[in-house]
Amino acid sequence: MASPTPGGPSADPTLPTTLSTLSTLTVEETEDQFSSLSRGRTWAIIACITCIPGIGNLLAGLLTVCIPVISTELHIPPALQLWPTAAFALACGCTLLLCGAAADVLGCRRVCLLGGLFQTASALGSGLAASSTQLITLRVMAGLAASLCLPGAVGVSARVFPATTNPRRRSIAFAAMGGGQAVGFGLGLALGGVFADTIGWCWGFYTTAILNAAVLALALWALPPAVDPSSPLLSRSTLSRLVTTIDWLGALLIGVSLALLSYELAIATSPTAALQMRNPLNPILLCVSLALLPTSALWMRRQTRLNRPALIPPTLWSHPPFTAVCITVFLVWGSLNASEQLAALYLQDIRHKSPLTTSLYFLPAPIGGLLMSIATGAFLPRLRASLAVPAACLVSGIAPLLFATLCTVTGPGYWAGIFQAMALNPLGADLMYTIANLLMTAAFPVGMQALAGGVFNMLAQVGKSFGIASSALVARQVTGGIDGGMDMDMEAVLKGYRAGWCFENTPFG
């Protein structure tokens, strides 16, 4: 069993012994190895663990704005237009926990670098895609890359910046990672229209691939190799621990459940949803996905009782702060992404703004997210999370209300509501991301901190998918199932968007 961190939370005594001893580094050894890092090396590490996951969100934002243009050029039918976006969330959500558990065994630095390599390849391939099948396949690869990058980056940060010796740098690192997520998505939305209206959408992916390759080269130097276990990657001892210390069946149960649930959410929001849901296979798959969730919980409870590896130890859910943070992250990230998705549709379909103009409208989102991250990193040691989190979520909840009450077919003007909504929208998610990462890495033993990052980011990804899908479903139901066309009633479509924004503000805001 890992030794308790001095002045911090101790390892949960009910955790399986094999899991709590995954890492061979003690807290004291970690402090000795990384306490002498130079300021330049420290900032390079923070830049890498911020940019590598953030670029994945940049690609998602880029695709959100460019998908109408891409669909025209690649002749993607309406029934498949949702899938390039949904495929990323599908692949990422159902593999995050497994990749997080693997990162604790193989090494967080190795896994993060591997994810960055996959991300570079998928971005380059997406720009070269010549069909919908190729694009969707590459977005699945991008989702797998994000599953490797996210827990790997969290694990690197938790090990390089221990809470006992570098609390300020640790806070700055997690604040930067949180800002990178929201800023990356907002920047992707902003740049997507610029590329689509100028040199072409494919150059957005090429430019991102070049940027990712540059960050990856920096990470090879900056991220300390001592973060990883001393044993070689493919040694017999490493492979043995990979087989024996990971709850593979638990990962399979959760992965299949989330994959099927994401698939059904995508089906429910597609233009042919009414027809496809009449297919007996889809209700069956939905029931299977829902049944696998309690099944996986029972399995992990059994594993814990037998002192065997459990993917997510059930005792963690008995801690009120942990449970509250998980629920809040799920809801806040769902609200953020659904609100931005509906705003992009409103500006292009209702206001008939060009992709370039739409991108400029989204600029306050990444700027606001960046400012929030800077403020969080500076003041986090003195912030009371019990007050800061509800306040930030309340402020962010104003954004969908502004969209719902002020947006009409002809207005409002940019400075009369849209700017304010765009700027306020990411604030709650940014603060919540930082605080959640700090709490989760403190709640897990040292050898499970990458898995903790996987737990958190899985909830954020699933929340994103559920938020977008449920809001789109509400909008379609209120609109009356309009499929589109030149004779579309814009007022009816706008009424659906308003319902979606109001829905986000009640359970998600």
XYZ file of C-alpha atoms in Angstrom:
509
model
C 0.000 0.000 0.000
C 1.340 3.428 -0.951
C 2.458 5.638 1.881
C 0.241 8.569 2.767
C 1.269 11.887 1.325
C 2.572 14.176 4.093
C 0.004 16.859 4.704
C -2.287 15.449 2.041
C -4.845 12.695 1.527
C -3.800 9.151 2.193
C -4.394 6.251 -0.108
C -7.780 4.677 0.397
C -7.215 1.590 2.577
C -9.978 -0.236 0.727
C -8.230 0.018 -2.634
C -6.834 -3.244 -4.020
C -3.194 -3.719 -3.092
C -2.133 -4.422 -6.674
C -3.559 -1.092 -7.812
C -2.131 1.001 -5.015
C 1.392 -0.284 -5.765
C 1.336 0.327 -9.516
C 3.989 3.031 -9.310
C 7.485 2.299 -8.005
C 8.109 5.947 -7.183
C 7.320 7.191 -3.692
C 6.278 10.761 -3.038
C 9.697 11.534 -1.553
C 11.522 10.180 -4.629
C 9.290 12.228 -6.908
C 10.078 15.392 -4.946
C 13.841 14.752 -5.164
C 13.764 14.126 -8.910
C 11.699 17.100 -10.042
C 12.239 19.803 -7.398
C 15.333 21.110 -9.230
C 13.669 21.701 -12.607
C 14.606 25.050 -14.145
C 11.968 27.694 -14.790
C 12.334 27.264 -18.557
C 11.934 23.486 -18.350
C 8.908 23.921 -16.086
C 7.134 26.238 -18.528
C 8.013 23.926 -21.418
C 6.391 21.012 -19.556
C 3.260 23.060 -18.852
C 3.107 24.150 -22.506
C 3.333 20.540 -23.704
C 0.706 19.079 -21.367
C -1.583 21.989 -22.268
C -1.115 21.985 -26.038
C -1.206 18.249 -26.756
C -4.728 17.695 -25.314
C -5.817 21.204 -26.365
C -5.026 20.518 -30.017
C -7.486 17.626 -29.955
C -10.221 20.066 -28.940
C -9.023 22.548 -31.563
C -9.575 19.886 -34.225
C -13.064 19.205 -32.849
C -13.946 22.908 -33.036
C -12.464 23.188 -36.510
C -14.608 20.320 -37.730
C -17.755 21.772 -36.133
C -17.582 24.918 -38.285
C -16.194 23.278 -41.429
C -18.533 20.266 -41.604
C -21.052 21.962 -43.987
C -18.242 22.752 -46.450
C -16.618 19.336 -45.969
C -19.963 17.587 -46.543
C -20.367 19.391 -49.862
C -16.847 18.637 -51.100
C -16.779 14.995 -49.955
C -20.453 14.367 -50.879
C -21.351 13.257 -47.349
C -25.093 12.434 -47.182
C -27.196 14.167 -44.494
C -27.547 10.923 -42.517
C -23.736 10.786 -42.061
C -22.953 14.463 -41.475
C -23.071 14.028 -37.702
C -20.644 11.115 -37.675
C -17.281 12.858 -38.259
C -17.963 14.749 -35.007
C -19.676 11.900 -33.154
C -16.962 9.369 -34.053
C -14.366 11.323 -32.082
C -16.454 11.440 -28.907
C -17.435 7.797 -29.384
C -13.853 6.529 -29.631
C -12.534 8.841 -26.919
C -15.273 8.214 -24.382
C -15.151 4.427 -24.513
C -11.335 4.049 -24.365
C -10.334 6.757 -21.872
C -10.460 4.601 -18.751
C -8.511 1.769 -20.341
C -5.855 4.164 -21.644
C -5.656 5.815 -18.229
C -5.086 2.477 -16.532
C -2.488 1.540 -19.154
C -0.690 4.869 -18.639
C -0.160 4.064 -14.965
C 1.554 0.819 -15.957
C 3.421 1.777 -19.149
C 4.314 5.321 -18.110
C 2.421 8.590 -18.475
C 5.105 10.239 -20.605
C 5.222 7.342 -23.055
C 1.447 7.215 -23.400
C 1.153 10.993 -23.824
C 3.811 11.022 -26.555
C 2.169 8.080 -28.324
C -1.149 9.921 -28.254
C 0.502 13.033 -29.682
C 1.952 10.956 -32.523
C -1.452 9.439 -33.333
C -3.027 12.896 -33.159
C -0.534 14.309 -35.663
C -1.145 11.423 -38.061
C -4.941 11.660 -37.776
C -4.916 15.436 -38.379
C -2.759 15.056 -41.475
C -4.907 12.184 -42.728
C -8.141 14.134 -42.165
C -6.868 16.895 -44.428
C -6.097 14.308 -47.111
C -9.413 12.424 -46.720
C -11.275 11.923 -49.991
C -14.453 10.255 -48.700
C -16.745 10.199 -45.693
C -15.504 6.722 -44.731
C -11.894 7.891 -44.612
C -12.764 11.000 -42.600
C -14.857 9.089 -40.045
C -12.133 6.441 -39.649
C -9.508 9.109 -39.040
C -11.732 10.828 -36.480
C -11.979 7.502 -34.636
C -8.177 7.457 -34.626
C -8.204 11.027 -33.274
C -10.515 9.910 -30.463
C -8.098 7.127 -29.521
C -5.252 9.659 -29.593
C -7.152 11.915 -27.191
C -7.727 8.923 -24.890
C -3.960 8.506 -24.675
C -3.113 12.212 -24.384
C -5.584 13.255 -21.691
C -4.767 10.819 -18.847
C -1.107 10.853 -19.843
C -0.933 14.639 -19.470
C -2.748 14.536 -16.116
C -0.366 11.851 -14.849
C 2.723 13.785 -15.972
C 1.499 16.940 -14.238
C 0.643 15.103 -11.015
C 4.079 13.456 -10.860
C 6.261 16.387 -11.940
C 4.487 18.905 -9.685
C 3.772 17.163 -6.343
C 1.211 18.872 -4.125
C 3.621 18.909 -1.170
C 6.556 20.692 -2.847
C 5.132 22.532 -5.873
C 1.506 23.395 -5.060
C 1.578 26.654 -7.027
C 3.126 25.112 -10.139
C 0.697 22.222 -9.838
C -2.240 24.648 -9.740
C -0.877 26.570 -12.731
C -0.371 23.338 -14.690
C -3.922 22.116 -14.132
C -5.340 25.595 -14.790
C -3.437 25.714 -18.082
C -4.739 22.271 -19.043
C -8.293 23.346 -18.266
C -7.911 26.508 -20.285
C -6.359 24.571 -23.133
C -9.479 22.423 -23.459
C -11.973 25.297 -23.761
C -9.583 27.650 -25.573
C -8.672 24.897 -28.033
C -12.295 24.200 -28.942
C -13.133 27.913 -29.190
C -10.019 28.611 -31.254
C -10.965 25.754 -33.568
C -14.390 27.312 -34.053
C -12.750 30.674 -34.768
C -10.117 29.376 -37.198
C -12.377 26.887 -38.957
C -14.292 29.591 -40.792
C -11.092 31.435 -41.679
C -9.690 28.369 -43.426
C -13.030 27.368 -44.992
C -13.529 30.817 -46.557
C -9.913 31.369 -47.636
C -7.351 28.695 -48.494
C -9.590 25.675 -47.826
C -10.713 23.559 -44.876
C -8.020 20.927 -45.468
C -5.329 23.479 -44.599
C -6.838 23.776 -41.157
C -5.952 20.125 -40.571
C -2.522 20.480 -42.219
C -1.651 23.494 -40.057
C -2.816 21.692 -36.932
C -0.714 18.639 -37.839
C 2.371 20.847 -38.222
C 1.667 22.538 -34.882
C 1.142 19.167 -33.203
C 4.426 17.852 -34.612
C 6.279 20.895 -33.246
C 4.738 20.439 -29.779
C 5.561 16.728 -29.905
C 9.210 17.524 -30.660
C 9.288 19.913 -27.688
C 7.669 17.270 -25.473
C 10.367 14.720 -26.329
C 12.875 17.066 -24.700
C 10.758 18.706 -22.000
C 8.848 15.826 -20.386
C 11.238 14.107 -17.939
C 11.846 10.414 -18.752
C 11.965 9.764 -14.991
C 8.172 10.147 -14.953
C 7.933 6.670 -16.499
C 8.800 3.381 -14.769
C 12.449 2.370 -14.993
C 11.621 -0.944 -16.678
C 11.696 -0.967 -20.520
C 8.375 -0.528 -22.290
C 8.248 -4.053 -23.732
C 9.992 -5.865 -20.892
C 8.474 -9.017 -19.453
C 7.768 -7.339 -16.104
C 5.958 -4.409 -17.753
C 3.826 -6.646 -19.949
C 3.059 -8.878 -16.970
C 1.849 -5.910 -14.931
C -0.186 -4.709 -17.912
C -2.031 -8.038 -17.927
C -2.411 -8.574 -14.184
C -2.979 -5.090 -12.730
C -5.671 -3.796 -15.105
C -9.334 -4.710 -14.809
C -9.748 -5.709 -18.457
C -13.278 -7.066 -18.109
C -14.400 -3.916 -16.284
C -12.864 -1.789 -19.038
C -14.653 -3.880 -21.662
C -18.030 -3.545 -19.923
C -17.772 0.238 -19.571
C -16.273 0.694 -23.038
C -19.008 -1.274 -24.794
C -21.708 0.483 -22.770
C -20.410 3.962 -23.620
C -19.843 3.048 -27.271
C -23.403 1.771 -27.695
C -24.856 4.716 -25.777
C -22.929 7.231 -27.907
C -24.082 5.435 -31.041
C -27.722 5.577 -29.957
C -27.432 9.275 -29.089
C -26.044 9.941 -32.554
C -28.890 7.957 -34.120
C -31.491 9.828 -32.051
C -30.267 13.206 -33.337
C -29.820 12.252 -36.996
C -32.222 13.565 -39.671
C -33.628 10.045 -40.113
C -34.028 9.382 -36.372
C -37.754 8.573 -36.542
C -37.178 5.955 -39.223
C -34.052 4.427 -37.689
C -35.529 4.077 -34.199
C -38.250 1.861 -35.693
C -35.534 -0.651 -36.487
C -35.745 -3.247 -33.650
C -31.954 -3.379 -33.416
C -31.612 0.193 -32.126
C -33.914 -0.132 -29.063
C -32.175 -3.422 -28.250
C -28.733 -1.781 -28.390
C -29.973 1.068 -26.197
C -31.247 -1.382 -23.570
C -27.968 -3.323 -23.683
C -25.930 -0.134 -23.190
C -28.014 0.893 -20.173
C -27.915 -2.613 -18.678
C -24.116 -2.780 -18.932
C -23.648 0.268 -16.685
C -24.973 -1.359 -13.462
C -23.360 -4.626 -14.554
C -19.943 -2.949 -14.650
C -20.595 -1.385 -11.231
C -21.455 -4.791 -9.743
C -18.371 -6.317 -11.338
C -16.078 -3.665 -9.848
C -17.691 -4.089 -6.447
C -16.949 -7.824 -6.693
C -13.338 -7.148 -7.705
C -12.840 -4.840 -4.733
C -14.367 -7.366 -2.332
C -11.943 -10.027 -3.601
C -8.993 -7.599 -3.368
C -8.483 -7.688 -7.129
C -7.895 -4.800 -9.563
C -11.025 -2.727 -10.181
C -11.070 -0.145 -12.950
C -12.880 2.395 -10.732
C -12.897 1.365 -7.044
C -16.518 1.732 -5.820
C -15.369 3.338 -2.562
C -14.476 6.493 -4.479
C -18.145 7.172 -5.185
C -18.834 7.201 -1.433
C -16.818 10.431 -1.083
C -19.273 13.367 -1.468
C -16.710 15.834 -2.960
C -15.617 13.300 -5.581
C -19.189 12.437 -6.569
C -20.271 16.090 -6.665
C -17.334 17.062 -8.878
C -18.022 14.189 -11.288
C -21.678 15.164 -11.686
C -20.821 18.849 -12.111
C -18.141 18.170 -14.737
C -20.568 16.020 -16.719
C -23.246 18.729 -16.712
C -21.057 21.800 -17.223
C -19.141 20.391 -20.183
C -22.393 19.214 -21.744
C -23.796 22.724 -21.448
C -20.678 24.390 -22.867
C -20.402 22.289 -25.998
C -24.122 22.071 -26.715
C -24.498 25.839 -26.401
C -21.615 26.455 -28.816
C -22.961 23.862 -31.263
C -26.417 25.480 -31.343
C -24.846 28.940 -31.618
C -22.879 27.854 -34.700
C -26.054 26.444 -36.289
C -28.002 29.600 -35.416
C -25.435 31.924 -36.961
C -25.086 29.920 -40.181
C -28.597 28.514 -40.724
C -30.768 31.309 -39.294
C -28.629 34.442 -39.663
C -26.910 33.134 -42.833
C -23.484 34.250 -41.674
C -20.481 32.975 -43.594
C -18.124 30.514 -41.883
C -15.552 33.328 -41.585
C -18.010 35.687 -39.875
C -19.217 32.879 -37.615
C -15.627 32.199 -36.601
C -15.063 35.842 -35.687
C -18.229 35.772 -33.576
C -16.721 32.911 -31.559
C -13.466 34.732 -30.716
C -14.639 35.875 -27.226
C -14.925 32.211 -26.154
C -11.219 31.280 -26.365
C -10.169 34.713 -25.091
C -12.532 34.470 -22.112
C -11.365 30.923 -21.429
C -7.718 32.018 -21.529
C -8.318 34.892 -19.107
C -10.233 32.572 -16.778
C -7.362 30.074 -16.793
C -4.830 32.793 -15.967
C -6.992 34.032 -13.101
C -7.547 30.490 -11.835
C -3.836 29.694 -11.856
C -3.037 32.925 -10.020
C -5.708 32.779 -7.331
C -6.494 29.062 -6.957
C -4.489 28.554 -3.723
C -6.655 31.254 -2.113
C -9.984 30.303 -3.705
C -12.695 28.473 -1.790
C -13.893 25.836 -4.226
C -17.262 25.584 -2.475
C -17.959 29.211 -3.441
C -15.963 29.636 -6.666
C -17.448 26.666 -8.529
C -21.154 27.546 -8.007
C -20.416 31.200 -8.828
C -18.610 30.341 -12.081
C -21.322 27.864 -13.101
C -24.000 30.481 -12.385
C -22.204 33.012 -14.586
C -21.827 30.456 -17.394
C -25.516 29.595 -17.057
C -26.326 33.142 -18.186
C -24.931 32.407 -21.673
C -27.642 29.992 -22.915
C -30.281 32.258 -21.364
C -28.955 35.197 -23.389
C -29.093 33.119 -26.565
C -32.604 31.870 -25.803
C -34.114 35.256 -24.932
C -32.324 37.626 -27.334
C -31.777 35.658 -30.548
C -34.263 36.299 -33.361
C -34.246 35.687 -37.109
C -32.845 39.186 -37.723
C -30.986 39.966 -34.509
C -29.532 40.778 -32.090
C -26.446 42.737 -33.063
C -23.089 41.316 -32.093
C -22.583 43.669 -29.136
C -26.206 43.385 -27.990
C -26.009 39.864 -26.603
C -23.927 37.494 -28.734
C -20.569 38.847 -27.553
C -21.601 38.624 -23.897
C -22.927 35.065 -24.282
C -19.797 33.876 -26.082
C -17.516 35.393 -23.438
C -19.414 33.979 -20.440
C -20.008 30.473 -21.797
C -16.607 28.816 -21.067
C -15.930 30.300 -17.616
C -17.595 27.595 -15.520
C -16.059 24.743 -17.523
C -12.551 26.200 -17.235
C -12.688 26.594 -13.462
C -14.388 23.238 -12.990
C -11.771 21.434 -15.086
C -8.926 22.748 -12.945
C -10.531 22.064 -9.571
C -11.751 18.624 -10.648
C -8.286 17.562 -11.781
C -6.718 18.715 -8.516
C -9.339 16.913 -6.435
C -9.208 13.690 -8.432
C -5.435 13.391 -8.475
C -5.464 13.985 -4.706
C -8.137 11.325 -4.174
C -6.200 8.602 -6.035
C -2.910 6.998 -4.949
C 0.182 8.044 -6.925
C 0.064 4.955 -9.136
C -3.523 5.639 -10.217
C -3.350 9.346 -11.082
C -3.409 8.802 -14.843
C -6.489 6.617 -14.356
C -8.004 9.465 -12.324
C -7.429 11.732 -15.294
C -9.154 9.147 -17.458
C -12.163 9.080 -15.116
C -12.539 12.842 -15.223
C -11.999 13.237 -18.965
C -14.326 10.316 -19.696
C -17.077 12.138 -17.813
C -16.297 15.352 -19.697
C -16.421 13.560 -23.073
C -19.607 11.651 -22.274
C -21.138 14.856 -20.918
C -20.200 16.617 -24.140
C -21.837 13.905 -26.259
C -24.929 13.729 -24.068
C -25.276 17.515 -23.932
C -25.053 17.967 -27.698
C -27.284 14.982 -28.475
C -29.988 15.763 -25.916
C -30.109 19.463 -26.835
C -30.323 18.623 -30.530
C -33.082 16.117 -29.783
C -35.070 18.712 -27.819
C -34.593 21.248 -30.615
C -35.811 18.798 -33.259
C -38.849 17.802 -31.219
C -39.894 21.424 -30.684
C -39.248 22.341 -34.306
C -41.441 19.476 -35.427
C -38.913 17.317 -37.217
C -38.136 19.767 -40.045
C -35.561 18.183 -42.339
C -34.446 21.358 -44.105
C -34.865 22.879 -47.518
C -35.403 26.284 -49.076
C -38.951 26.495 -47.746
C -37.874 25.880 -44.152
C -39.711 27.947 -41.560
C -36.852 29.824 -39.882
C -39.049 30.813 -36.957
C -39.853 27.166 -36.252
C -36.180 26.202 -36.381
C -35.268 29.108 -34.105
C -37.966 28.016 -31.660
C -36.257 24.630 -31.493
C -32.864 26.230 -30.866
C -34.347 28.318 -28.060
C -35.766 25.188 -26.471
C -32.325 23.589 -26.694
C -30.678 26.554 -24.972
C -33.310 26.578 -22.228
C -32.835 22.834 -21.744
C -29.084 23.358 -21.312
C -29.692 25.963 -18.640
C -31.942 23.748 -16.485
C -30.004 20.477 -16.063
C -26.643 21.644 -17.409
C -26.199 25.285 -16.484
